[in-house]
Short mmCIF file of N, CA and C in Angstrom, two decimals:
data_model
loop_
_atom_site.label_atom_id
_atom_site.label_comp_id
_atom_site.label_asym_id
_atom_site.label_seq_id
_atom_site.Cartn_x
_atom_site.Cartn_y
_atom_site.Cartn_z
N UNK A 1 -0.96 -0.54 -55.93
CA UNK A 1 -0.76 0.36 -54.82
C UNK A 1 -0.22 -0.39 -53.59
N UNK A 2 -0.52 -1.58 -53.49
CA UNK A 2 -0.42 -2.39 -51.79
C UNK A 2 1.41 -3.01 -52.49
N UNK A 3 1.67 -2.72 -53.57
CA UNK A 3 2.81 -3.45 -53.77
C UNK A 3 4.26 -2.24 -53.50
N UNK A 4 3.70 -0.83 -53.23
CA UNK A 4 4.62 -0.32 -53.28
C UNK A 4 5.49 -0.22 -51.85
N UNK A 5 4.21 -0.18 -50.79
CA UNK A 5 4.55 -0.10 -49.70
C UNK A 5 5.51 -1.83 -49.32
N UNK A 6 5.26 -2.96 -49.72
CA UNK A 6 5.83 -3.95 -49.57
C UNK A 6 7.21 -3.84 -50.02
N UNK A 7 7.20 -3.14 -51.22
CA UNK A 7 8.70 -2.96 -51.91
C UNK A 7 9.57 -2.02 -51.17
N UNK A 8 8.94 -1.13 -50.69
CA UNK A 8 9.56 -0.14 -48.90
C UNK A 8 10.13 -0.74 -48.33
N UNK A 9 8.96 -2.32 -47.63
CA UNK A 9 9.52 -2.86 -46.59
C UNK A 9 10.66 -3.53 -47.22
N UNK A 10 10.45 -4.21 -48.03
CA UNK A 10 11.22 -5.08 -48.58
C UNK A 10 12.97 -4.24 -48.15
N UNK A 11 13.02 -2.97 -49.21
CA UNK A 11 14.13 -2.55 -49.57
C UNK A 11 14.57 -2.16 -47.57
N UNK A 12 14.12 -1.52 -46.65
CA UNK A 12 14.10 -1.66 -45.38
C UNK A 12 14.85 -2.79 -45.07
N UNK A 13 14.24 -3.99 -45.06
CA UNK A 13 14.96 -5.00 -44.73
C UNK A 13 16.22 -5.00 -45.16
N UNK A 14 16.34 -5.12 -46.22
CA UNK A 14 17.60 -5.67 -47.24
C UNK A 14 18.58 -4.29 -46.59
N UNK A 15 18.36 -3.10 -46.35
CA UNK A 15 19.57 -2.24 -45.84
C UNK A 15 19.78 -2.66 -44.25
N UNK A 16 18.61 -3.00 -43.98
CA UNK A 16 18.56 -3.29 -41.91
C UNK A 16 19.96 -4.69 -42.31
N UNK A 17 19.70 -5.33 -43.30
CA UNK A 17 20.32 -6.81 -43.07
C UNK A 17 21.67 -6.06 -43.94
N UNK A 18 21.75 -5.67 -44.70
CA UNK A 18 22.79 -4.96 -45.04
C UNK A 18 23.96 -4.31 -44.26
N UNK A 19 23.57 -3.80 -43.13
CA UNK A 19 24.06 -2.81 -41.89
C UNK A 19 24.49 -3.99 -40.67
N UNK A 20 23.49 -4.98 -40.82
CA UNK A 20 23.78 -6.20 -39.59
C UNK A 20 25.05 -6.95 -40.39
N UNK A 21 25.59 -7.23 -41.55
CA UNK A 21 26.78 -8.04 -42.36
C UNK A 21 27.88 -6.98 -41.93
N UNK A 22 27.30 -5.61 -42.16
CA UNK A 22 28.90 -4.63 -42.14
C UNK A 22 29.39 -4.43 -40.87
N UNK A 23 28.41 -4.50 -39.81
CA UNK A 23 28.93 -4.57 -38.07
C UNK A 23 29.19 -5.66 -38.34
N UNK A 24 28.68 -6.62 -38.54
CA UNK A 24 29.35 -8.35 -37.94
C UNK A 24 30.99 -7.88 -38.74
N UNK A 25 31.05 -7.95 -39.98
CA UNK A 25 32.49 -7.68 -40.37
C UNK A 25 33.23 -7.02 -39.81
N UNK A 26 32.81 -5.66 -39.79
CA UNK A 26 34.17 -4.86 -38.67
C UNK A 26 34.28 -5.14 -37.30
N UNK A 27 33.56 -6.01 -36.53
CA UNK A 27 33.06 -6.68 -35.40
C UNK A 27 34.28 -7.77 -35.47
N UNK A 28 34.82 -8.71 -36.42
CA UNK A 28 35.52 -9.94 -36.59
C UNK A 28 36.64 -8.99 -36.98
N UNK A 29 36.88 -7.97 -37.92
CA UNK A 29 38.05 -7.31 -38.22
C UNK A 29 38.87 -6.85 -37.42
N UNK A 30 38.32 -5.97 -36.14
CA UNK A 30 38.31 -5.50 -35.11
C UNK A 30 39.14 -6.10 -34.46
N UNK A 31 38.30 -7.41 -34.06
CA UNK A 31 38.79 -8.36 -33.17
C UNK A 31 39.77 -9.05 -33.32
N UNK A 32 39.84 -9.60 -34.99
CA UNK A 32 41.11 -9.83 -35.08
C UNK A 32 43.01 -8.79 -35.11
N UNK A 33 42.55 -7.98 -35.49
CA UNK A 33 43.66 -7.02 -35.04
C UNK A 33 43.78 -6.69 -33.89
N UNK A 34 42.69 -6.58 -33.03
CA UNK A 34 43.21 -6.60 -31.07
C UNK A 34 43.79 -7.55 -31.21
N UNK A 35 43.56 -8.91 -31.30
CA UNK A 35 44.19 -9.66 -30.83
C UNK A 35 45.49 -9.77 -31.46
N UNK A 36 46.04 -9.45 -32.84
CA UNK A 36 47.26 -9.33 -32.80
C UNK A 36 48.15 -8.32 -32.06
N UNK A 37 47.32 -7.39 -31.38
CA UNK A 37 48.60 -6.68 -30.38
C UNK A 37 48.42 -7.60 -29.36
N UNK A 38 48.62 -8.75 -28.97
CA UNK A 38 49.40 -9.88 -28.05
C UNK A 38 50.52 -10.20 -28.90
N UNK A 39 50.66 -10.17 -30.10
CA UNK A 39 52.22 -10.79 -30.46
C UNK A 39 53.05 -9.47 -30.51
N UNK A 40 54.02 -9.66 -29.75
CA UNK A 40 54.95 -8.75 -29.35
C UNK A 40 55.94 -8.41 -31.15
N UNK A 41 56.09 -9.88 -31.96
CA UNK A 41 56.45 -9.58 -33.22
C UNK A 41 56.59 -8.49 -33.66
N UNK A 42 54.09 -8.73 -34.41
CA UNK A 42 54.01 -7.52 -34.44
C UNK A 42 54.14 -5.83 -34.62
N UNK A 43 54.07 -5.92 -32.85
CA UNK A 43 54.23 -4.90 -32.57
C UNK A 43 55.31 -4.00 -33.33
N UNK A 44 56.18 -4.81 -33.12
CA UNK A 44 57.62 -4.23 -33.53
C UNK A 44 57.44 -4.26 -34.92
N UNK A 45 57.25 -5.07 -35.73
CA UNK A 45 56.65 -4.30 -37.15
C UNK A 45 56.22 -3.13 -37.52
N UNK A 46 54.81 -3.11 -36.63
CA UNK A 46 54.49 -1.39 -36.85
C UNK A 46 54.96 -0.68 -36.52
N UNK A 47 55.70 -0.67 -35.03
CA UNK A 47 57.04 0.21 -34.65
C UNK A 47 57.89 0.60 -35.69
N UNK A 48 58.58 -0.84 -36.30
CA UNK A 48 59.03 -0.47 -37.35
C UNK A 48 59.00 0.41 -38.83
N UNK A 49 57.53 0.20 -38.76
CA UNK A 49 56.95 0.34 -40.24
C UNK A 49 56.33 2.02 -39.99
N UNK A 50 56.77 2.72 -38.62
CA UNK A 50 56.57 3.69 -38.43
C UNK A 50 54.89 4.01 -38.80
N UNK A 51 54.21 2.80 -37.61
CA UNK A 51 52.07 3.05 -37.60
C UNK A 51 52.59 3.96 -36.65
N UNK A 52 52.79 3.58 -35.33
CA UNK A 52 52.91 4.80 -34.27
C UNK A 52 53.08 5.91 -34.23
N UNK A 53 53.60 6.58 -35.82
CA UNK A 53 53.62 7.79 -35.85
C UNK A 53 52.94 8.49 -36.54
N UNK A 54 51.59 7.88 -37.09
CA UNK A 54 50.38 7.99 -37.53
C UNK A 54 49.66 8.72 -36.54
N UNK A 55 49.25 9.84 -36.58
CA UNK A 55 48.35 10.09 -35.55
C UNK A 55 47.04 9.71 -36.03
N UNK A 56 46.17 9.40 -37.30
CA UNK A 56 45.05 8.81 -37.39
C UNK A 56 45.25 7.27 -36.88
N UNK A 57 46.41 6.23 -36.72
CA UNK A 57 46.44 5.33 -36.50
C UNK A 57 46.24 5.19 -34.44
N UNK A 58 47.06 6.40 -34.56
CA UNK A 58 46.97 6.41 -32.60
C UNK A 58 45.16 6.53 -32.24
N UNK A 59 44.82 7.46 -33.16
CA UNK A 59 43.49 8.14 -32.76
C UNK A 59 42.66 6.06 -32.96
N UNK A 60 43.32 5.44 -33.65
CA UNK A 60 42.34 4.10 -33.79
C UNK A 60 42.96 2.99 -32.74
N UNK A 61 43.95 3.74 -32.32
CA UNK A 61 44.16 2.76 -30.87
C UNK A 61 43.57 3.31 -29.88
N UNK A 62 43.00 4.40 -29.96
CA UNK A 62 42.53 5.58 -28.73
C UNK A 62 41.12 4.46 -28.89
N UNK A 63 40.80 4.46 -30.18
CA UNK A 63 39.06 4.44 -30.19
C UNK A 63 38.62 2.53 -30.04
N UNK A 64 39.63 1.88 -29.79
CA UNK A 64 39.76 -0.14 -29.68
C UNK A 64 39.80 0.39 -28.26
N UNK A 65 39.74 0.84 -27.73
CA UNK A 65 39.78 0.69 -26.35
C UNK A 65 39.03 0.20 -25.63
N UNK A 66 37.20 0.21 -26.30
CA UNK A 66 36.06 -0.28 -25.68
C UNK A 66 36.35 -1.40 -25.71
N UNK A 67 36.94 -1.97 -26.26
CA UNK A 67 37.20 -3.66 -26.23
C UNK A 67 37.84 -4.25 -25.12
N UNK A 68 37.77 -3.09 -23.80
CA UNK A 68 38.27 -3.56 -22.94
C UNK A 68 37.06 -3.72 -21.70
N UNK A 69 35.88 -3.39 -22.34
CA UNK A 69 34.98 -3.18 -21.79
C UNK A 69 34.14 -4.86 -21.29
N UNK A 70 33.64 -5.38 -20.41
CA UNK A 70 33.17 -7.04 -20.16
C UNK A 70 32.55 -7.69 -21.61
N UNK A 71 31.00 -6.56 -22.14
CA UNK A 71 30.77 -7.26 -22.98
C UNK A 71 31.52 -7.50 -24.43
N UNK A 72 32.85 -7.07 -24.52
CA UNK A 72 33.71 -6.75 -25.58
C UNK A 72 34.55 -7.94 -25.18
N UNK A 73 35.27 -7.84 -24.58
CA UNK A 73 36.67 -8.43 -23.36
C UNK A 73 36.43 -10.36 -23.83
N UNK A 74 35.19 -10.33 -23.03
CA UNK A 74 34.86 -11.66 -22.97
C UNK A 74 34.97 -12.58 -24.77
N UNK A 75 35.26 -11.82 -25.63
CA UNK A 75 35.00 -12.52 -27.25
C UNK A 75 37.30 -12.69 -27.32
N UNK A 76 37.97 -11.80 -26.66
CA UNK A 76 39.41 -11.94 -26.67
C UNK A 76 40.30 -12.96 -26.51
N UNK A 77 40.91 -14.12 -27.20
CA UNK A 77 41.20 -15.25 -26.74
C UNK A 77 42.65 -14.81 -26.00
N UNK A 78 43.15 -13.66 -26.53
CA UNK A 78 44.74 -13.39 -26.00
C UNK A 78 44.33 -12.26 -25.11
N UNK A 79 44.29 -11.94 -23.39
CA UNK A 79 43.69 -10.97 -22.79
C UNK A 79 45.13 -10.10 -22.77
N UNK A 80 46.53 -10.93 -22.93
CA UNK A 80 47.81 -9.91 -23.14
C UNK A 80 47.75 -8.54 -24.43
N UNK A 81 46.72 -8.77 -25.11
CA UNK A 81 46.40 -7.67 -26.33
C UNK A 81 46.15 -6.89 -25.70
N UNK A 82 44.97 -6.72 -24.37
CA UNK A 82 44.10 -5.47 -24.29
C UNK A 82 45.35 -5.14 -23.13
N UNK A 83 46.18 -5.83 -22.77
CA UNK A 83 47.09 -4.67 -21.68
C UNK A 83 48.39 -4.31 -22.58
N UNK A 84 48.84 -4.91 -23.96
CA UNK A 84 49.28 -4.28 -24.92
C UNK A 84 48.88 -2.98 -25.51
N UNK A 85 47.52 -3.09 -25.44
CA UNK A 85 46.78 -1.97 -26.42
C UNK A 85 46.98 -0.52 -25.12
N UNK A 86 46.82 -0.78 -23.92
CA UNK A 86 47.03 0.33 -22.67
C UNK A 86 48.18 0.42 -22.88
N UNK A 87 49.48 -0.23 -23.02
CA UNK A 87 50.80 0.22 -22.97
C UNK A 87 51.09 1.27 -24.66
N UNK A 88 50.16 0.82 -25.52
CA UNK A 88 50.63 1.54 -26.74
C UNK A 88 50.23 2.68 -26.77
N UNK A 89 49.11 2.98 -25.72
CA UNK A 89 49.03 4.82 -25.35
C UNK A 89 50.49 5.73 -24.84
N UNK A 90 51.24 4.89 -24.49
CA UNK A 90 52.66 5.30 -23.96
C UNK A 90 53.72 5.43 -25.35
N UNK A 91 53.52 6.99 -25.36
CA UNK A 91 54.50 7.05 -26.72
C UNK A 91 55.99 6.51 -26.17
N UNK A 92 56.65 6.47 -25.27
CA UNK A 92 57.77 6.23 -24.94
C UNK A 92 58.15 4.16 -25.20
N UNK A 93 56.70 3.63 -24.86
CA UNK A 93 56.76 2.40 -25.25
C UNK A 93 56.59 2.01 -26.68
N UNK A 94 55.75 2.81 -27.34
CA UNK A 94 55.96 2.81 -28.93
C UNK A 94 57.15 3.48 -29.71
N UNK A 95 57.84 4.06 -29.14
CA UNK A 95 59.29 4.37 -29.65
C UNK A 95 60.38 2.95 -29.41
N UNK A 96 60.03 2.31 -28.32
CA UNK A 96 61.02 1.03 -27.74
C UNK A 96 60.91 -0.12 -28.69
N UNK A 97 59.77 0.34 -28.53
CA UNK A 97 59.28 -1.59 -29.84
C UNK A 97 59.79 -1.31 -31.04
N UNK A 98 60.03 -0.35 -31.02
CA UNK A 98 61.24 -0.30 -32.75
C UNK A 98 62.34 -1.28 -32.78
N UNK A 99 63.09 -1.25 -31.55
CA UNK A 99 64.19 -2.31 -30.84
C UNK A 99 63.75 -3.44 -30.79
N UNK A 100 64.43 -4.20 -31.71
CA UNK A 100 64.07 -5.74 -31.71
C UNK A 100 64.80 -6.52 -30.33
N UNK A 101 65.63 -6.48 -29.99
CA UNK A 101 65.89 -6.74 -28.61
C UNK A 101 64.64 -6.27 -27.70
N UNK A 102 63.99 -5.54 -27.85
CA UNK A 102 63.01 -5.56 -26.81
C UNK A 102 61.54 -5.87 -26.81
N UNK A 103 61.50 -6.59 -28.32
CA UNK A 103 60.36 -7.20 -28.51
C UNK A 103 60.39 -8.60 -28.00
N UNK A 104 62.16 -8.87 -28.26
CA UNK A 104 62.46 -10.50 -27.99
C UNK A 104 62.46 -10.70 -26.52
N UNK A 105 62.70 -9.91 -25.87
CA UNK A 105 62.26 -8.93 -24.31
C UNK A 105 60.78 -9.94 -24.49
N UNK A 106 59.92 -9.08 -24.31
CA UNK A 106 58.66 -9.00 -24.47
C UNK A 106 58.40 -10.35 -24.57
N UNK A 107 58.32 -10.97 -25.55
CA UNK A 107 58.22 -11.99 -26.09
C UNK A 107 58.93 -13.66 -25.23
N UNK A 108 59.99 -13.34 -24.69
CA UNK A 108 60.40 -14.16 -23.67
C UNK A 108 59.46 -14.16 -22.58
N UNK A 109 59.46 -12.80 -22.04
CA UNK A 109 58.78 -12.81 -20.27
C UNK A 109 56.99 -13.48 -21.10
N UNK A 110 56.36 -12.97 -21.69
CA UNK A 110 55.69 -13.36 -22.90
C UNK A 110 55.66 -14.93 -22.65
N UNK A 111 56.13 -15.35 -22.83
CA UNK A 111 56.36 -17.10 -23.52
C UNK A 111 56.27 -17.81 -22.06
N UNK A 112 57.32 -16.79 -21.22
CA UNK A 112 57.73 -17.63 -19.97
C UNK A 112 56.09 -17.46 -18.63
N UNK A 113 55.93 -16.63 -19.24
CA UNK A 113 54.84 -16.52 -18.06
C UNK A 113 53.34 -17.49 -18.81
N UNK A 114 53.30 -17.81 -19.73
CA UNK A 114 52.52 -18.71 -20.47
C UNK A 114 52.84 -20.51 -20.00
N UNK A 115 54.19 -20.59 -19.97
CA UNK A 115 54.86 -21.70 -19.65
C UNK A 115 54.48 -22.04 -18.11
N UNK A 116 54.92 -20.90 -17.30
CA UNK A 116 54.65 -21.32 -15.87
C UNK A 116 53.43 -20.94 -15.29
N UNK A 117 52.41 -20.62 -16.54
CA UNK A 117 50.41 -20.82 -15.74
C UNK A 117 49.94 -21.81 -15.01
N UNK A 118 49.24 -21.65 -14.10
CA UNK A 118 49.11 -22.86 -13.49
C UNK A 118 47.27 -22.92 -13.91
N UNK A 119 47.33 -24.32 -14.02
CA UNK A 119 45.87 -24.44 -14.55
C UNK A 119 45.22 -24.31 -13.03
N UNK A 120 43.17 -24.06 -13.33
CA UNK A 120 42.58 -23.37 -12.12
C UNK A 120 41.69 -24.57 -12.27
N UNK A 121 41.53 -24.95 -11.24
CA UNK A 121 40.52 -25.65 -10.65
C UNK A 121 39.85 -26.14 -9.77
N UNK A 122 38.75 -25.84 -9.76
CA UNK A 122 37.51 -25.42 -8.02
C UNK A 122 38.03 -24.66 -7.75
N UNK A 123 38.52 -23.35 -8.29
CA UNK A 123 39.25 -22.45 -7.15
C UNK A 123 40.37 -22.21 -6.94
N UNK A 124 41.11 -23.61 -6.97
CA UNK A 124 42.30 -23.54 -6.66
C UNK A 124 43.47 -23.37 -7.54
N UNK A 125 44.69 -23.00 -7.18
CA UNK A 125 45.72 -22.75 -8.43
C UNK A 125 46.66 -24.07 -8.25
N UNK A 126 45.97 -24.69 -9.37
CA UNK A 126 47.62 -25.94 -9.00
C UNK A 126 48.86 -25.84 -8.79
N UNK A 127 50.04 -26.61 -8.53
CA UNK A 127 51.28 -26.55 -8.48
C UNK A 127 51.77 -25.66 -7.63
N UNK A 128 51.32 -25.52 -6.24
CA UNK A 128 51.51 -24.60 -5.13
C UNK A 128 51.69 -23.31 -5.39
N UNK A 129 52.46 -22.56 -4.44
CA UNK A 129 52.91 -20.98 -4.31
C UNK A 129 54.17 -20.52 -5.43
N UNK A 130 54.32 -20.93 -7.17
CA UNK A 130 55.19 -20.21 -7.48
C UNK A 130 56.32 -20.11 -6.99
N UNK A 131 56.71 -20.81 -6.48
CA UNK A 131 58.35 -21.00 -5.97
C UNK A 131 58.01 -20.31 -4.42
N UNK A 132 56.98 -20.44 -3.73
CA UNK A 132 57.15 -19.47 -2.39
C UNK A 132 57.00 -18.04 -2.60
N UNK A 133 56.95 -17.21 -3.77
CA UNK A 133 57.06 -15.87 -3.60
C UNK A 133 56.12 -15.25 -3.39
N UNK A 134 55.87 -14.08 -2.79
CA UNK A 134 54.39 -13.75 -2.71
C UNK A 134 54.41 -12.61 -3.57
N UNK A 135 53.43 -12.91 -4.40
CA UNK A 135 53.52 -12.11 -5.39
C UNK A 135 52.14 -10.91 -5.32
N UNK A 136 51.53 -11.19 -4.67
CA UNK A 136 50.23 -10.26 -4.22
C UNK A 136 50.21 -9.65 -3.40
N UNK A 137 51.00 -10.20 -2.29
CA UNK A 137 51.50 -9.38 -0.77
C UNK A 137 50.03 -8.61 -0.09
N UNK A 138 48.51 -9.24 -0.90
CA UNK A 138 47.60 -8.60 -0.52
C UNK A 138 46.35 -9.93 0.14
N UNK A 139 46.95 -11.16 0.12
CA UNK A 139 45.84 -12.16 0.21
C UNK A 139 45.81 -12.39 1.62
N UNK A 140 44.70 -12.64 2.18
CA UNK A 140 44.69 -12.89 3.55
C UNK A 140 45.33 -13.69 3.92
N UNK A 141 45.79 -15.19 3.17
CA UNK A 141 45.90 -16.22 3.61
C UNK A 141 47.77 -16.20 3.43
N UNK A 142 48.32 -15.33 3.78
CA UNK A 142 49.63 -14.86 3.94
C UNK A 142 50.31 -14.66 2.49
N UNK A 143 49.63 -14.15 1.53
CA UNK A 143 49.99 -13.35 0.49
C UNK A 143 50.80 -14.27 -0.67
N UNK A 144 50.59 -15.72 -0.25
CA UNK A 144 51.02 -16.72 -1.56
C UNK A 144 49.94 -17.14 -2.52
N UNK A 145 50.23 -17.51 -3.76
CA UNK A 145 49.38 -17.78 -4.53
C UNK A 145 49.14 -19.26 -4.14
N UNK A 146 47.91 -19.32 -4.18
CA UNK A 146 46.90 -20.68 -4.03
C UNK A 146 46.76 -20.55 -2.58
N UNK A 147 46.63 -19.94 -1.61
CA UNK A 147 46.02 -19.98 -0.12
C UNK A 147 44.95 -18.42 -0.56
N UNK A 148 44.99 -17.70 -1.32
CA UNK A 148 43.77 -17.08 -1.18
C UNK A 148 42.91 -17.65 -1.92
N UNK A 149 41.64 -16.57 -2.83
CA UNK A 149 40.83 -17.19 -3.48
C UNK A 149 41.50 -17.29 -4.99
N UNK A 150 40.50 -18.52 -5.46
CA UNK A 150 41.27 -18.70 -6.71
C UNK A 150 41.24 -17.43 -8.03
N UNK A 151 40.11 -16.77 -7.81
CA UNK A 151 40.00 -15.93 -9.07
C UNK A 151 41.30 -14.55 -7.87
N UNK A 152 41.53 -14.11 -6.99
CA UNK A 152 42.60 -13.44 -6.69
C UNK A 152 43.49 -14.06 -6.83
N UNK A 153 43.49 -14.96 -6.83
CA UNK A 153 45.07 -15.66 -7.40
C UNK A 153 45.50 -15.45 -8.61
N UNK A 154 44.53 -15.74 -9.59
CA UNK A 154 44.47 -15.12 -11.45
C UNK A 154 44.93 -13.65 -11.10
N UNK A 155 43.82 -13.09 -10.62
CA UNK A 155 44.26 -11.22 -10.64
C UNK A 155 45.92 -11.37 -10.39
N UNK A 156 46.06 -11.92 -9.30
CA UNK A 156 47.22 -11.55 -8.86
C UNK A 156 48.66 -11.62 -9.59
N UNK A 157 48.24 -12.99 -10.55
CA UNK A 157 49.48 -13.26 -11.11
C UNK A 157 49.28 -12.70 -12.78
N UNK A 158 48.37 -12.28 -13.12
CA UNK A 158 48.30 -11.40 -14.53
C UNK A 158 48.45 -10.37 -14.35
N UNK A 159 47.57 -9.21 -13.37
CA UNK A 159 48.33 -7.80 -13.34
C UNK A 159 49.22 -7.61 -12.47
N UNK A 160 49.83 -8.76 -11.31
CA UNK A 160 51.15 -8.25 -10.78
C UNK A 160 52.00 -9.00 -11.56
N UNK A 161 51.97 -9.74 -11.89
CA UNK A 161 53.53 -10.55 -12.33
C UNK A 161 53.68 -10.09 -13.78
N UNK A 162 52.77 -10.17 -14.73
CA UNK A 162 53.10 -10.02 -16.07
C UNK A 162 52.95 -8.53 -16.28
N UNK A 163 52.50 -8.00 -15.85
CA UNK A 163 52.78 -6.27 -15.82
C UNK A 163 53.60 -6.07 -15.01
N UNK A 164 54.15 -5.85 -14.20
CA UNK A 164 55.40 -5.66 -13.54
C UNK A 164 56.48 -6.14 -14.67
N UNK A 165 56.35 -7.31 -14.86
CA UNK A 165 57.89 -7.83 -15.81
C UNK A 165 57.97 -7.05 -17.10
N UNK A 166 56.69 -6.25 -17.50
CA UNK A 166 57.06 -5.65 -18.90
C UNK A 166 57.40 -3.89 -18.16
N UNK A 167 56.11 -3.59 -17.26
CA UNK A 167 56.75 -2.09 -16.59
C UNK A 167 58.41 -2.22 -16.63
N UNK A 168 58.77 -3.46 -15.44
CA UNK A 168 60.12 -3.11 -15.02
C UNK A 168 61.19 -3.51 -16.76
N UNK A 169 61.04 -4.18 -17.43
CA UNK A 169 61.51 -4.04 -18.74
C UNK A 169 61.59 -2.74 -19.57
N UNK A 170 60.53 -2.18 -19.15
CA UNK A 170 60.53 -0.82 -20.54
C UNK A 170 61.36 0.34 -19.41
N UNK A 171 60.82 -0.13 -18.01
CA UNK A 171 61.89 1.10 -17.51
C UNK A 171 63.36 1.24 -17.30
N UNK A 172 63.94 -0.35 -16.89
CA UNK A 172 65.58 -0.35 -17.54
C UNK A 172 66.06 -0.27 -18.86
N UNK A 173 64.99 0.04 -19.67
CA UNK A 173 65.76 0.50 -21.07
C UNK A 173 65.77 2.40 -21.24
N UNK A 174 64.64 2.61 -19.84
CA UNK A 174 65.10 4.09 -20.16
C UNK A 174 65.52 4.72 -19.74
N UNK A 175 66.47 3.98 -18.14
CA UNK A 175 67.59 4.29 -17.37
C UNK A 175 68.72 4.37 -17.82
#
């Protein structure tokens, strides 16, 4: 009699630990396919391969979205995926990435804004103001990068510079 209730727990466990392997898996699966929407390639593959016109596939870009959330965000080694994954809500940008010219687009400003990062440290952004430009036009310390603070300096040059260069990209292709 005392052995049946053990064999309960037992089988309990073994599904509790069962259920903890199948989240950890789709947890790493997950993650690894966010992070391939940072390669602009990719993208243009499934463009190609006509995913975008999947509406169960859109409905699974609708539902990766929490991954943009801190305790999600923070596991992302490429953070260009999760502002990939916001641009692929834009059917007009998932029609473009069919165009291999505009992945190689992508993929340049892509490369080039990787090339000219400036490493951070104490705060500060090495290798001065970016050629002088002010690219934030919002920092107290007269709107160049490295006279404000260092984490506004990051903001400044990931969602103004590298979003701007893909906005203003997808919109001269639909002028």
């Amino acid at each position: 009699m005392s052995e049946q209730p053990l064999s309960e727990e037992k089988k309990l466990e073994n599904k509790a630990s069962e259920l903890e392997k199948r989240n950890k898996r789709r947890f790493q699966i997950e993650l690894e396919f966010i992070q391939c929407l940072a390669n602009p390639w990719y993208l243009n593959n499934l463009a190609q391969k006509e995913y975008f016109e999947d509406p169960v596939f859109l409905n699974y870009l609708e539902y990766l979205k929490y991954w943009k959330r801190p305790e999600y965000a923070k596991f992302i080694v490429y953070p260009h995926a999760l502002h990939f994954l916001d641009l692929l809500q834009n059917p007009q940008f998932r029609e473009h990435l069919k165009n291999y010219d505009v992945a190689t687009e992508i993929h340049s400003k892509q490369y080039y804004h990787w090339l000219k990062w400036r490493h951070v440290e104490g705060g500060n952004v090495e290798g001065g103001n970016a050629g002088g430009r002010n690219v934030g036009g919002g920092n107290t310390g007269g709107g160049n990068i490295g006279e404000g603070s260092g984490q506004e300096d990051i903001e400044n040059i990931m969602l103004i510079g590298f979003m701007c260069l893909l906005h203003l990209r997808l919109c001269t292709i639909m002028i």
